[in-house]
Amino acid sequence: MRTDHLALAIAAAATSLALATPAGAFCRTTTCTENCTVAADGCTEVGPHALALSWPSTCVSFDVHQDASSHVPWGAADTAARAAFGAWEAAACTTGTLGLKFQDYGPITCAQHEYNAGQGNANVIVFRDETWPYAGEANALALTTVTFNVDTAEIYDADIEVNGTANITTGMPVGYDLQAILTHEAGHFLGLAHSPDATATMFPRYLAGSTSLRSLAADDVAGACAAYPPRAEPGDCSDATPRHGFSSECAVPPTGKGSCALRSGPLPATGWVGVSLLSGLALAVRRRRQGRSRAS
Ligand SMILES: [Zn+2]
């Protein structure tokens, strides 16, 4: 097991934007851990094991923790989560609908992000109202952990933690819009990385008070469709059971680190158009890799 800090990904995205990278430049998270280089498109990792991540199934569940947040009660949080995943599920690919569907498994009791190799699992959305436990991500609004097989690039589990110490909102006036944040994080949940396309939900900037990230851009749709092309027989997503079964309860102490942080704070002094208009949600990516010995 290893943890990568992908601050370099931000710099790469910034460089690409400065070079006016055109739309259609979506990026996918890969398994590459060492000796990775970035291709001319500004995001594609090229390396000995640069396989793009994706869920191996066509039906994946998510769950909102039963306590939700003091800012956002469970019902509103669940509605925001459904809308966030729904936006991706509704992505209109050129040859049909997205080949991945989602099921809401309802409120769960486990408030930890974890993947259990021999026990039940859940893909949780949990709020951290009391304290944000990531000292290195003090300004983060959310953090997504994606656990995957380093050999096959199969995603095993994904968990989203939302920083409830921030002004997370679901209505007017909009602060840090939960649905917008979750739509971006859901992109990471699917295996997408940050896009250099400034119109994309996966662009690593968020305008506080804005709901624009709720709606996918063409670049987001292209990325999702590349990862999950339409299937001949879409099916009805009747079974979204996580790997090793579903469990509402935590099984083991949490391990691993997050994969994406929507971070508030000053923006880097780069050539971002309209940077002064943003109140500042910069982004960092960290991701956890599942060791080969624990990958089965
Ligand atoms: Zn992100």
CSV table of C-alpha atoms and ligand atoms in Angstrom, one decimal:
chain,number,residue,atom,x,y,z
A,1,MET,CA,0.0,0.0,0.0
A,2,ARG,CA,1.3,3.4,-0.8
A,3,THR,CA,0.1,7.0,-0.8
A,4,ASP,CA,0.8,9.5,-3.5
A,5,HIS,CA,0.6,13.2,-3.2
A,6,LEU,CA,-0.3,14.6,-6.6
A,7,ALA,CA,0.4,18.2,-6.2
A,8,LEU,CA,2.2,17.9,-9.5
A,9,ALA,CA,-1.2,17.3,-11.1
A,10,ILE,CA,-2.3,20.8,-10.2
A,11,ALA,CA,0.8,22.3,-11.8
A,12,ALA,CA,0.3,20.2,-14.9
A,13,ALA,CA,-3.3,21.4,-15.1
A,14,ALA,CA,-2.3,25.0,-14.7
A,15,THR,CA,0.3,24.7,-17.3
A,16,SER,CA,-2.1,23.2,-19.7
A,17,LEU,CA,-4.6,26.0,-19.1
A,18,ALA,CA,-2.0,28.6,-19.7
A,19,LEU,CA,-1.4,26.9,-23.1
A,20,ALA,CA,-5.1,27.1,-23.8
A,21,THR,CA,-5.7,23.4,-23.8
A,22,PRO,CA,-8.9,22.9,-25.8
A,23,ALA,CA,-12.0,21.2,-24.6
A,24,GLY,CA,-12.0,17.4,-24.7
A,25,ALA,CA,-9.0,17.2,-22.5
A,26,PHE,CA,-10.5,15.1,-19.7
A,27,CYS,CA,-8.1,13.2,-17.5
A,28,ARG,CA,-8.4,9.9,-15.9
A,29,THR,CA,-6.7,8.7,-12.7
A,30,THR,CA,-4.2,5.9,-13.4
A,31,THR,CA,-2.3,3.3,-11.5
A,32,CYS,CA,1.0,4.8,-12.4
A,33,THR,CA,3.1,5.3,-9.2
A,34,GLU,CA,6.7,5.6,-10.3
A,35,ASN,CA,8.5,7.1,-13.3
A,36,CYS,CA,5.3,8.6,-14.6
A,37,THR,CA,5.5,11.4,-17.1
A,38,VAL,CA,2.7,13.7,-18.3
A,39,ALA,CA,1.8,13.5,-22.0
A,40,ALA,CA,1.4,16.5,-24.3
A,41,ASP,CA,-2.3,16.7,-23.4
A,42,GLY,CA,-1.4,17.8,-19.9
A,43,CYS,CA,-2.8,15.0,-17.9
A,44,THR,CA,-2.3,11.6,-19.4
A,45,GLU,CA,0.2,9.7,-17.3
A,46,VAL,CA,2.7,7.7,-19.3
A,47,GLY,CA,4.6,5.1,-17.4
A,48,PRO,CA,5.1,1.4,-17.0
A,49,HIS,CA,1.8,0.8,-15.2
A,50,ALA,CA,-0.4,3.7,-16.3
A,51,LEU,CA,-3.7,2.0,-16.5
A,52,ALA,CA,-6.8,4.1,-16.2
A,53,LEU,CA,-9.0,3.3,-13.2
A,54,SER,CA,-12.6,2.2,-13.5
A,55,TRP,CA,-15.2,0.3,-11.6
A,56,PRO,CA,-15.3,-3.3,-12.9
A,57,SER,CA,-19.1,-3.5,-12.4
A,58,THR,CA,-21.8,-1.6,-14.1
A,59,CYS,CA,-23.8,-0.8,-11.0
A,60,VAL,CA,-22.2,0.9,-8.0
A,61,SER,CA,-23.7,2.0,-4.6
A,62,PHE,CA,-23.2,5.0,-2.5
A,63,ASP,CA,-24.4,5.9,1.0
A,64,VAL,CA,-24.8,9.0,3.1
A,65,HIS,CA,-23.9,8.7,6.8
A,66,GLN,CA,-26.9,8.7,9.0
A,67,ASP,CA,-25.9,11.8,10.9
A,68,ALA,CA,-25.1,13.9,7.8
A,69,SER,CA,-24.1,17.4,9.0
A,70,SER,CA,-25.2,20.1,11.3
A,71,HIS,CA,-25.4,22.3,8.3
A,72,VAL,CA,-27.2,19.8,6.1
A,73,PRO,CA,-29.7,17.3,7.5
A,74,TRP,CA,-29.6,13.8,6.1
A,75,GLY,CA,-32.5,14.2,3.7
A,76,ALA,CA,-31.0,17.2,2.0
A,77,ALA,CA,-27.6,15.6,1.9
A,78,ASP,CA,-29.0,12.5,0.4
A,79,THR,CA,-30.9,14.6,-2.2
A,80,ALA,CA,-27.6,16.4,-3.1
A,81,ALA,CA,-25.8,13.1,-3.4
A,82,ARG,CA,-28.5,11.6,-5.6
A,83,ALA,CA,-28.3,14.6,-7.9
A,84,ALA,CA,-24.6,14.5,-8.0
A,85,PHE,CA,-24.4,10.9,-9.1
A,86,GLY,CA,-27.4,11.4,-11.2
A,87,ALA,CA,-25.7,14.0,-13.2
A,88,TRP,CA,-23.0,11.5,-14.2
A,89,GLU,CA,-25.4,8.7,-14.8
A,90,ALA,CA,-27.3,10.9,-17.2
A,91,ALA,CA,-24.2,11.6,-19.2
A,92,ALA,CA,-25.3,11.3,-22.9
A,93,CYS,CA,-22.6,9.4,-24.7
A,94,THR,CA,-22.5,9.6,-28.5
A,95,THR,CA,-23.6,6.0,-28.8
A,96,GLY,CA,-26.0,5.7,-25.9
A,97,THR,CA,-26.2,6.3,-22.1
A,98,LEU,CA,-23.3,5.9,-19.7
A,99,GLY,CA,-22.4,2.3,-19.0
A,100,LEU,CA,-22.5,2.8,-15.2
A,101,LYS,CA,-25.4,3.3,-12.9
A,102,PHE,CA,-25.7,4.0,-9.3
A,103,GLN,CA,-27.9,3.0,-6.3
A,104,ASP,CA,-28.4,4.9,-3.1
A,105,TYR,CA,-28.2,2.4,-0.3
A,106,GLY,CA,-29.6,4.9,2.2
A,107,PRO,CA,-28.3,6.0,5.6
A,108,ILE,CA,-25.4,4.0,7.1
A,109,THR,CA,-23.8,3.9,10.5
A,110,CYS,CA,-20.1,3.7,9.5
A,111,ALA,CA,-18.5,7.1,9.5
A,112,GLN,CA,-15.1,6.0,8.4
A,113,HIS,CA,-13.6,5.7,5.0
A,114,GLU,CA,-12.3,2.2,4.7
A,115,TYR,CA,-11.9,-0.8,2.4
A,116,ASN,CA,-12.0,-4.2,3.9
A,117,ALA,CA,-10.4,-7.0,1.9
A,118,GLY,CA,-12.3,-9.8,3.6
A,119,GLN,CA,-15.4,-8.1,5.0
A,120,GLY,CA,-18.3,-6.0,3.9
A,121,ASN,CA,-17.9,-2.5,2.5
A,122,ALA,CA,-19.8,0.7,1.7
A,123,ASN,CA,-19.0,3.7,-0.5
A,124,VAL,CA,-19.7,6.3,2.1
A,125,ILE,CA,-20.3,10.1,2.0
A,126,VAL,CA,-19.5,11.3,5.5
A,127,PHE,CA,-19.3,14.8,7.0
A,128,ARG,CA,-16.6,16.0,9.4
A,129,ASP,CA,-18.4,18.6,11.5
A,130,GLU,CA,-16.3,18.7,14.6
A,131,THR,CA,-12.8,18.8,13.2
A,132,TRP,CA,-11.3,18.2,9.8
A,133,PRO,CA,-8.7,15.5,10.5
A,134,TYR,CA,-6.3,16.2,7.7
A,135,ALA,CA,-3.8,18.7,8.9
A,136,GLY,CA,-2.1,18.8,5.6
A,137,GLU,CA,-5.4,19.7,3.9
A,138,ALA,CA,-6.5,22.3,6.4
A,139,ASN,CA,-8.5,24.3,3.8
A,140,ALA,CA,-10.0,21.3,2.0
A,141,LEU,CA,-13.7,21.1,1.5
A,142,ALA,CA,-13.9,17.4,0.6
A,143,LEU,CA,-11.6,14.5,0.2
A,144,THR,CA,-12.3,11.3,-1.8
A,145,THR,CA,-10.5,8.1,-1.2
A,146,VAL,CA,-10.3,5.6,-4.1
A,147,THR,CA,-9.0,2.2,-3.4
A,148,PHE,CA,-8.0,0.1,-6.4
A,149,ASN,CA,-6.0,-2.8,-7.7
A,150,VAL,CA,-2.6,-1.6,-8.9
A,151,ASP,CA,-2.4,-4.4,-11.4
A,152,THR,CA,-5.8,-4.3,-13.0
A,153,ALA,CA,-6.9,-0.7,-12.3
A,154,GLU,CA,-10.2,-2.0,-10.9
A,155,ILE,CA,-11.7,0.3,-8.3
A,156,TYR,CA,-12.7,-1.6,-5.2
A,157,ASP,CA,-14.1,1.2,-3.0
A,158,ALA,CA,-14.6,4.9,-3.0
A,159,ASP,CA,-15.4,7.2,0.0
A,160,ILE,CA,-16.1,10.9,0.1
A,161,GLU,CA,-15.4,13.0,3.2
A,162,VAL,CA,-16.9,16.5,3.3
A,163,ASN,CA,-15.4,19.2,5.6
A,164,GLY,CA,-18.4,20.1,7.7
A,165,THR,CA,-16.4,22.9,9.5
A,166,ALA,CA,-16.8,24.9,6.3
A,167,ASN,CA,-20.0,26.7,5.2
A,168,ILE,CA,-21.5,23.8,3.3
A,169,THR,CA,-25.0,24.7,2.0
A,170,THR,CA,-27.7,23.2,-0.1
A,171,GLY,CA,-29.9,26.2,-0.6
A,172,MET,CA,-29.9,30.0,-1.0
A,173,PRO,CA,-27.8,31.9,-0.3
A,174,VAL,CA,-25.2,29.5,-1.6
A,175,GLY,CA,-22.0,29.1,0.3
A,176,TYR,CA,-20.0,26.0,-0.6
A,177,ASP,CA,-22.7,24.2,-2.5
A,178,LEU,CA,-22.9,20.6,-1.4
A,179,GLN,CA,-24.3,19.3,-4.7
A,180,ALA,CA,-21.6,21.1,-6.7
A,181,ILE,CA,-18.9,19.7,-4.4
A,182,LEU,CA,-20.3,16.2,-4.5
A,183,THR,CA,-20.7,16.3,-8.3
A,184,HIS,CA,-17.0,17.1,-8.6
A,185,GLU,CA,-16.1,14.4,-6.0
A,186,ALA,CA,-18.3,11.9,-7.8
A,187,GLY,CA,-16.1,12.4,-10.8
A,188,HIS,CA,-13.1,11.2,-8.8
A,189,PHE,CA,-15.4,8.4,-7.5
A,190,LEU,CA,-15.7,7.3,-11.1
A,191,GLY,CA,-11.9,7.4,-11.6
A,192,LEU,CA,-11.6,10.8,-13.3
A,193,ALA,CA,-8.8,13.2,-12.5
A,194,HIS,CA,-8.8,16.9,-12.8
A,195,SER,CA,-9.3,18.3,-16.3
A,196,PRO,CA,-7.5,21.4,-17.7
A,197,ASP,CA,-10.8,22.4,-19.4
A,198,ALA,CA,-12.0,25.4,-17.5
A,199,THR,CA,-15.6,24.7,-18.2
A,200,ALA,CA,-15.5,21.2,-16.7
A,201,THR,CA,-16.9,20.1,-13.4
A,202,MET,CA,-13.5,18.3,-13.0
A,203,PHE,CA,-11.7,21.5,-13.5
A,204,PRO,CA,-9.8,22.0,-10.1
A,205,ARG,CA,-11.4,25.3,-9.2
A,206,TYR,CA,-14.7,26.1,-7.6
A,207,LEU,CA,-16.3,29.5,-7.4
A,208,ALA,CA,-17.8,29.9,-3.9
A,209,GLY,CA,-21.5,30.7,-4.1
A,210,SER,CA,-21.7,29.0,-7.5
A,211,THR,CA,-23.7,25.9,-8.5
A,212,SER,CA,-22.1,25.6,-11.9
A,213,LEU,CA,-20.3,22.4,-11.0
A,214,ARG,CA,-23.6,20.7,-10.7
A,215,SER,CA,-23.9,20.5,-14.5
A,216,LEU,CA,-21.4,18.4,-16.5
A,217,ALA,CA,-19.6,20.0,-19.4
A,218,ALA,CA,-18.9,18.2,-22.6
A,219,ASP,CA,-15.4,17.4,-21.4
A,220,ASP,CA,-16.8,15.7,-18.3
A,221,VAL,CA,-19.2,13.6,-20.4
A,222,ALA,CA,-16.5,12.6,-22.7
A,223,GLY,CA,-14.3,11.5,-19.8
A,224,ALA,CA,-17.1,9.5,-18.2
A,225,CYS,CA,-18.1,7.9,-21.5
A,226,ALA,CA,-14.5,6.9,-22.2
A,227,ALA,CA,-14.4,5.1,-18.9
A,228,TYR,CA,-17.8,3.6,-19.1
A,229,PRO,CA,-19.0,3.3,-22.7
A,230,PRO,CA,-22.6,2.5,-23.3
A,231,ARG,CA,-23.5,-1.1,-23.1
A,232,ALA,CA,-25.6,-3.1,-25.6
A,233,GLU,CA,-27.9,-4.0,-22.8
A,234,PRO,CA,-27.9,-1.3,-20.1
A,235,GLY,CA,-29.7,-3.3,-17.4
A,236,ASP,CA,-31.5,-1.9,-14.4
A,237,CYS,CA,-28.8,-1.7,-11.7
A,238,SER,CA,-30.6,-4.2,-9.5
A,239,ASP,CA,-27.4,-5.2,-7.6
A,240,ALA,CA,-24.9,-2.6,-6.5
A,241,THR,CA,-23.4,-4.7,-3.7
A,242,PRO,CA,-19.9,-3.6,-2.9
A,243,ARG,CA,-16.9,-5.9,-3.1
A,244,HIS,CA,-17.1,-8.5,-0.3
A,245,GLY,CA,-20.7,-7.6,0.4
A,246,PHE,CA,-22.4,-4.5,1.8
A,247,SER,CA,-22.0,-3.5,5.4
A,248,SER,CA,-23.5,-0.5,7.1
A,249,GLU,CA,-21.2,-1.0,10.0
A,250,CYS,CA,-17.5,-0.2,10.1
A,251,ALA,CA,-15.4,-3.3,10.1
A,252,VAL,CA,-11.8,-2.3,10.8
A,253,PRO,CA,-10.0,0.9,11.9
A,254,PRO,CA,-9.7,3.3,9.0
A,255,THR,CA,-6.6,3.2,6.9
A,256,GLY,CA,-5.3,5.1,3.8
A,257,LYS,CA,-5.6,8.6,2.7
A,258,GLY,CA,-7.9,10.7,0.6
A,259,SER,CA,-7.7,11.2,-3.1
A,260,CYS,CA,-9.2,14.6,-3.8
A,261,ALA,CA,-9.5,17.8,-1.8
A,262,LEU,CA,-11.5,20.8,-2.8
A,263,ARG,CA,-9.5,23.3,-0.9
A,264,SER,CA,-10.4,26.9,0.1
A,265,GLY,CA,-7.7,29.5,0.2
A,266,PRO,CA,-5.6,31.6,-2.1
A,267,LEU,CA,-5.2,30.6,-5.6
A,268,PRO,CA,-1.7,30.1,-7.1
A,269,ALA,CA,-0.3,33.0,-8.9
A,270,THR,CA,-0.5,31.5,-12.4
A,271,GLY,CA,-2.1,32.7,-15.6
A,272,TRP,CA,-5.7,31.7,-14.7
A,273,VAL,CA,-8.3,33.8,-16.5
A,274,GLY,CA,-10.6,35.4,-14.0
A,275,VAL,CA,-8.6,34.3,-11.0
A,276,SER,CA,-9.4,37.4,-9.1
A,277,LEU,CA,-13.1,36.7,-9.3
A,278,LEU,CA,-12.8,33.4,-7.5
A,279,SER,CA,-13.0,33.3,-3.8
A,280,GLY,CA,-10.7,30.4,-3.9
A,281,LEU,CA,-11.2,26.7,-3.9
A,282,ALA,CA,-8.0,25.3,-5.1
A,283,LEU,CA,-7.5,21.6,-5.4
A,284,ALA,CA,-5.1,18.9,-4.4
A,285,VAL,CA,-5.3,15.2,-5.2
A,286,ARG,CA,-4.1,12.4,-3.1
A,287,ARG,CA,-4.9,8.8,-3.8
A,288,ARG,CA,-4.4,5.6,-2.1
A,289,ARG,CA,-3.3,2.4,-3.7
A,290,GLN,CA,-4.2,-1.0,-2.6
A,291,GLY,CA,-1.2,-3.2,-2.2
A,292,ARG,CA,-1.0,-6.3,-4.3
A,293,SER,CA,-1.2,-8.5,-1.2
A,294,ARG,CA,-4.5,-7.0,-0.3
A,295,ALA,CA,-5.9,-6.7,-3.8
A,296,SER,CA,-7.9,-9.9,-4.0
B,1,ZN,ZN,-10.9,17.0,-7.5
